[in-house]
Amino acid sequence: MQRFLDSLNEPQRNAVTLPAQHALILAGAGSGKTRVLTTRIAWLIATGQASPQGVLAVTFTNKAAREMNTRLAAMLPISTRGMWIGTFHGLCNRMLRAHHRDAALPQTFQILDSADQLGAIKRMCKRLGVDDERYPPRNIQYFVNSAKEQGLRAPDVEVVDDINRHYVELYAEYDAQCQREGVVDFAELLLRSFELLGRNQLLREHYQARFRHILVDEFQDTNVLQYRWLKLLAGTDNAIFAVGDDDQSIYAFRGANVGNMAAFEREFQVRNLIKLEQNYRSHGHILDCANRLIRNNESRLGKNLWTDAGEGEPVRVYEAMSDALEARWLVEEVRSLVAEGGMRSDIAVLYRSNAQSRVIEHALVAQGIPYRVYGGLRFFERAEIKHALAYLRLIANPHDDGAFLRVVNFPARGIGARSLEALGDVAASAGCSLRDACASLGGAAGSRLSTFIGLIDGLATETRELPLPALIEQVVQRSGLRQHYENEREGEERLENLRELVNAAVAFLAEEGIGQDVPANAGVAIADVPADGLLAAAGDGVDVLDAAGPDGARSTPLAEFLGHASLAAGENQAGEGADALQLMTVHSAKGLEFRVVFMTGLEEGLFPHENSSAEPGGLEEERRLMYVAITRARERLYLSYSQTRMLHGQTRYGLKSRFIDELPPESLKWLTPRGTGRMGTWHDATGWPARSVPAGSGSPATRDRGTGLRIGQAVEHARFGEGVVMEIEGRGDDARAQINFGPSGIKWLALSVAKLTPL
């Protein structure tokens, strides 16, 4: 037995060898919780306290279940095939298969995934004639799943108004449809299993007698119904071994209830609470930042991570003048790390929301650095972006059949597959585009197609004189895309991406040297040089706006932007197994670790997210999310934020995240100046490191150069108020000034962007 324990530290051994009683193991990030869980199972079996069939182990992912099985097979001379190790859904599916008659299900019942469930709801709505504008199918899906995760059937849901009453009625009808068809969705698996155990005493006692030991991984992510299911299965005599970290509970939006850990300790009168605090992943400075940050949360059970690996490198903090320069700086840091022998695949770039990836992706493509978006799609490959681009393509070319098919019935206009099949036959026979073939169809389908064509023609007319960013905003609004995603309960992220598309257009015009007031469909010549070479070409005396391609053809900003989007979607796609930079949201990074981590966009309103202040416990969950981000890093951690960021096509000034102020100053290394007398490296307008500058010590040569400002001059800013110029660097459009705004702090502002009024 000792061989199981030799590789464990003292708290881990204590957890593994606990008696058969309820236990709560607070397992910090990188503290070896999977090893503890697996060794606990092996210990119970090897010491004869449990048989392989007498253990129930619940994980949150199939990957974790497979890893646990693999480790157990290597530790014990047994087959793990018959063991009950799996996710909540997987275990409930197994139970329902074994007792399908008692559960009122056919033996061959099928499971609906999320997409199948949405399709079933849409069929129901069509059959009942439900107004899908007033009751969007995705909202119905959200309502049904939320109710089931609370353990509520339709009659149990409280009716508060007429709209709510209709959702309850649709829930009941959906349940009846699924029962008729012999199918269950994911939420139904758990609810049906819970109901089965609750009403069938013999079955409940059978499983309680069988599973004397119940082990649960990621306990902080359990929802209300999962916790109730565990309580029902445990009865009064069984032992629950719960492993989790309340500081890493970040899935409240999925129904996770961080309070389950405290409730478990209280309701089960847990006497065995063990903290796994030794971290085997990160160096000391990184852990010091994580510990200091999370102490600001009041609702936590409490622990303090430590390591014997040494302090390591300090956490690097970078303040950029703009989000574009933040991305360029990041790219140069990545290139330096790779040049030093590092692997791109061991570097992760994290962000709070998916929309933030666009500007980073653009910088990576420009420098030819392969990357992979983990757990999501590249910006220009996301469905909502493709929909918007399809409308833009139809404005640029109304005979684009691919774009036509993508959005002719999105948002839904009642144009079905049969009508489109008939339309395709007409177009093929006549040798014309789908648009031209529309005139040949009569009846309701012809009328709806005619309305769609009228929409496209109207958009083309209305936006003819609009610059590209305004054109995109108009298309998103008039096409119905905005309203469609506003009606989706989880559509905010898609709306953020659509807003970021406007920012992409602004950035594109700037790179191409096209004025933002130039109409998107105006004939503007584009120099036949790469995008990242345009500014250099202009500096060499080439007039970018007046230059034409090799054949003298002149393009339009809209057409050029669409070409840019197509290229960006396909460029630098890392092949399978290729060494590629990892891009992901912090939520997607949970459970992963990397040698180097960049945490970007650390500004108030972005991280913590602006919505967090309006939700109970929202700020604490955002702080836990930041804690997760910090603890992904093994050796080096970068934190960055930007003074200005493009939002809705407009430059906005931001304040650095409060989370940076909550970190220990002694563990930070600032890469940019932070105030008078502080030394730091700043980056010029190209994004390249320029030199080290003691703030407030600029030479006379860097204090004028046509800026119109002087050291010591009083100025006023619309957001930050009155301030005093402390330093000026650069010249002309590339100049920036360091200004002391008193209560608002000391800030570096790009003078080409900032609106300063001399006082």
PDB file of N, CA, C and O in Angstrom, residues 89-90 92-94 96-97 105 108-117 174 181-189:
ATOM      1  N   HIS A  89     -23.917  13.408 -16.570  1.00  0.00           N
ATOM      2  CA  HIS A  89     -24.807  12.984 -17.653  1.00  0.00           C
ATOM      3  C   HIS A  89     -24.540  11.540 -18.066  1.00  0.00           C
ATOM      4  O   HIS A  89     -25.469  10.772 -18.330  1.00  0.00           O
ATOM      5  N   GLY A  90     -23.251  11.180 -18.116  1.00  0.00           N
ATOM      6  CA  GLY A  90     -22.911   9.816 -18.507  1.00  0.00           C
ATOM      7  C   GLY A  90     -23.404   8.787 -17.505  1.00  0.00           C
ATOM      8  O   GLY A  90     -23.937   7.729 -17.880  1.00  0.00           O
ATOM      9  N   CYS A  92     -25.908   9.165 -15.325  1.00  0.00           N
ATOM     10  CA  CYS A  92     -27.378   9.135 -15.338  1.00  0.00           C
ATOM     11  C   CYS A  92     -27.896   8.386 -16.560  1.00  0.00           C
ATOM     12  O   CYS A  92     -28.903   7.658 -16.475  1.00  0.00           O
ATOM     13  N   ASN A  93     -27.221   8.544 -17.682  1.00  0.00           N
ATOM     14  CA  ASN A  93     -27.599   7.793 -18.881  1.00  0.00           C
ATOM     15  C   ASN A  93     -27.471   6.290 -18.626  1.00  0.00           C
ATOM     16  O   ASN A  93     -28.353   5.501 -18.985  1.00  0.00           O
ATOM     17  N   ARG A  94     -26.396   5.902 -17.949  1.00  0.00           N
ATOM     18  CA  ARG A  94     -26.177   4.487 -17.640  1.00  0.00           C
ATOM     19  C   ARG A  94     -27.280   3.950 -16.724  1.00  0.00           C
ATOM     20  O   ARG A  94     -27.788   2.837 -16.922  1.00  0.00           O
ATOM     21  N   LEU A  96     -30.363   5.170 -16.399  1.00  0.00           N
ATOM     22  CA  LEU A  96     -31.651   5.151 -17.103  1.00  0.00           C
ATOM     23  C   LEU A  96     -31.721   4.006 -18.106  1.00  0.00           C
ATOM     24  O   LEU A  96     -32.793   3.434 -18.322  1.00  0.00           O
ATOM     25  N   ARG A  97     -30.594   3.673 -18.724  1.00  0.00           N
ATOM     26  CA  ARG A  97     -30.573   2.527 -19.648  1.00  0.00           C
ATOM     27  C   ARG A  97     -30.902   1.238 -18.893  1.00  0.00           C
ATOM     28  O   ARG A  97     -31.628   0.373 -19.397  1.00  0.00           O
ATOM     29  N   LEU A 105     -39.205   5.144 -20.131  1.00  0.00           N
ATOM     30  CA  LEU A 105     -38.495   5.440 -21.373  1.00  0.00           C
ATOM     31  C   LEU A 105     -38.371   4.169 -22.203  1.00  0.00           C
ATOM     32  O   LEU A 105     -38.258   3.069 -21.648  1.00  0.00           O
ATOM     33  N   THR A 108     -34.451   1.958 -26.236  1.00  0.00           N
ATOM     34  CA  THR A 108     -33.532   2.567 -27.208  1.00  0.00           C
ATOM     35  C   THR A 108     -33.683   4.085 -27.250  1.00  0.00           C
ATOM     36  O   THR A 108     -33.518   4.703 -28.302  1.00  0.00           O
ATOM     37  N   PHE A 109     -34.018   4.700 -26.123  1.00  0.00           N
ATOM     38  CA  PHE A 109     -34.213   6.154 -26.141  1.00  0.00           C
ATOM     39  C   PHE A 109     -32.943   6.852 -26.647  1.00  0.00           C
ATOM     40  O   PHE A 109     -31.828   6.407 -26.403  1.00  0.00           O
ATOM     41  N   GLN A 110     -33.154   7.941 -27.364  1.00  0.00           N
ATOM     42  CA  GLN A 110     -32.051   8.693 -27.945  1.00  0.00           C
ATOM     43  C   GLN A 110     -31.809   9.980 -27.160  1.00  0.00           C
ATOM     44  O   GLN A 110     -32.727  10.537 -26.555  1.00  0.00           O
ATOM     45  N   ILE A 111     -30.561  10.454 -27.198  1.00  0.00           N
ATOM     46  CA  ILE A 111     -30.178  11.661 -26.466  1.00  0.00           C
ATOM     47  C   ILE A 111     -30.018  12.817 -27.453  1.00  0.00           C
ATOM     48  O   ILE A 111     -29.326  12.682 -28.475  1.00  0.00           O
ATOM     49  N   LEU A 112     -30.663  13.924 -27.159  1.00  0.00           N
ATOM     50  CA  LEU A 112     -30.553  15.123 -27.989  1.00  0.00           C
ATOM     51  C   LEU A 112     -29.394  15.978 -27.498  1.00  0.00           C
ATOM     52  O   LEU A 112     -29.357  16.343 -26.319  1.00  0.00           O
ATOM     53  N   ASP A 113     -28.461  16.300 -28.376  1.00  0.00           N
ATOM     54  CA  ASP A 113     -27.465  17.287 -27.984  1.00  0.00           C
ATOM     55  C   ASP A 113     -28.086  18.673 -28.104  1.00  0.00           C
ATOM     56  O   ASP A 113     -29.268  18.813 -28.437  1.00  0.00           O
ATOM     57  N   SER A 114     -27.306  19.706 -27.842  1.00  0.00           N
ATOM     58  CA  SER A 114     -27.860  21.056 -27.806  1.00  0.00           C
ATOM     59  C   SER A 114     -28.487  21.453 -29.141  1.00  0.00           C
ATOM     60  O   SER A 114     -29.571  22.045 -29.183  1.00  0.00           O
ATOM     61  N   ALA A 115     -27.816  21.112 -30.240  1.00  0.00           N
ATOM     62  CA  ALA A 115     -28.344  21.463 -31.561  1.00  0.00           C
ATOM     63  C   ALA A 115     -29.617  20.671 -31.872  1.00  0.00           C
ATOM     64  O   ALA A 115     -30.585  21.216 -32.426  1.00  0.00           O
ATOM     65  N   ASP A 116     -29.623  19.387 -31.522  1.00  0.00           N
ATOM     66  CA  ASP A 116     -30.822  18.564 -31.745  1.00  0.00           C
ATOM     67  C   ASP A 116     -31.992  19.083 -30.921  1.00  0.00           C
ATOM     68  O   ASP A 116     -33.139  19.103 -31.380  1.00  0.00           O
ATOM     69  N   GLN A 117     -31.714  19.490 -29.693  1.00  0.00           N
ATOM     70  CA  GLN A 117     -32.769  20.015 -28.829  1.00  0.00           C
ATOM     71  C   GLN A 117     -33.373  21.278 -29.422  1.00  0.00           C
ATOM     72  O   GLN A 117     -34.600  21.452 -29.446  1.00  0.00           O
ATOM     73  N   TYR A 174     -43.215  20.776 -24.945  1.00  0.00           N
ATOM     74  CA  TYR A 174     -41.925  20.205 -25.365  1.00  0.00           C
ATOM     75  C   TYR A 174     -41.672  18.878 -24.652  1.00  0.00           C
ATOM     76  O   TYR A 174     -41.237  17.896 -25.266  1.00  0.00           O
ATOM     77  N   GLU A 181     -41.738  10.962 -28.664  1.00  0.00           N
ATOM     78  CA  GLU A 181     -40.695  10.566 -29.613  1.00  0.00           C
ATOM     79  C   GLU A 181     -39.627   9.684 -28.974  1.00  0.00           C
ATOM     80  O   GLU A 181     -38.740   9.173 -29.666  1.00  0.00           O
ATOM     81  N   GLY A 182     -39.683   9.519 -27.652  1.00  0.00           N
ATOM     82  CA  GLY A 182     -38.705   8.658 -26.977  1.00  0.00           C
ATOM     83  C   GLY A 182     -37.306   9.241 -26.970  1.00  0.00           C
ATOM     84  O   GLY A 182     -36.322   8.518 -27.159  1.00  0.00           O
ATOM     85  N   VAL A 183     -37.200  10.555 -26.734  1.00  0.00           N
ATOM     86  CA  VAL A 183     -35.896  11.212 -26.704  1.00  0.00           C
ATOM     87  C   VAL A 183     -35.758  12.007 -25.410  1.00  0.00           C
ATOM     88  O   VAL A 183     -36.749  12.400 -24.796  1.00  0.00           O
ATOM     89  N   VAL A 184     -34.516  12.237 -25.006  1.00  0.00           N
ATOM     90  CA  VAL A 184     -34.233  13.045 -23.810  1.00  0.00           C
ATOM     91  C   VAL A 184     -33.088  13.999 -24.138  1.00  0.00           C
ATOM     92  O   VAL A 184     -32.169  13.659 -24.889  1.00  0.00           O
ATOM     93  N   ASP A 185     -33.135  15.199 -23.570  1.00  0.00           N
ATOM     94  CA  ASP A 185     -32.019  16.131 -23.716  1.00  0.00           C
ATOM     95  C   ASP A 185     -31.069  15.950 -22.543  1.00  0.00           C
ATOM     96  O   ASP A 185     -31.318  15.144 -21.634  1.00  0.00           O
ATOM     97  N   PHE A 186     -29.962  16.685 -22.544  1.00  0.00           N
ATOM     98  CA  PHE A 186     -28.951  16.517 -21.498  1.00  0.00           C
ATOM     99  C   PHE A 186     -29.509  16.810 -20.106  1.00  0.00           C
ATOM    100  O   PHE A 186     -29.264  16.066 -19.150  1.00  0.00           O
ATOM    101  N   ALA A 187     -30.244  17.912 -19.984  1.00  0.00           N
ATOM    102  CA  ALA A 187     -30.790  18.260 -18.666  1.00  0.00           C
ATOM    103  C   ALA A 187     -31.789  17.211 -18.192  1.00  0.00           C
ATOM    104  O   ALA A 187     -31.906  16.947 -16.990  1.00  0.00           O
ATOM    105  N   GLU A 188     -32.499  16.609 -19.140  1.00  0.00           N
ATOM    106  CA  GLU A 188     -33.494  15.587 -18.797  1.00  0.00           C
ATOM    107  C   GLU A 188     -32.840  14.345 -18.208  1.00  0.00           C
ATOM    108  O   GLU A 188     -33.421  13.670 -17.342  1.00  0.00           O
ATOM    109  N   LEU A 189     -31.630  14.002 -18.669  1.00  0.00           N
ATOM    110  CA  LEU A 189     -30.940  12.825 -18.145  1.00  0.00           C
ATOM    111  C   LEU A 189     -30.820  12.896 -16.626  1.00  0.00           C
ATOM    112  O   LEU A 189     -31.134  11.938 -15.916  1.00  0.00           O
TER     113      LEU A 189
END
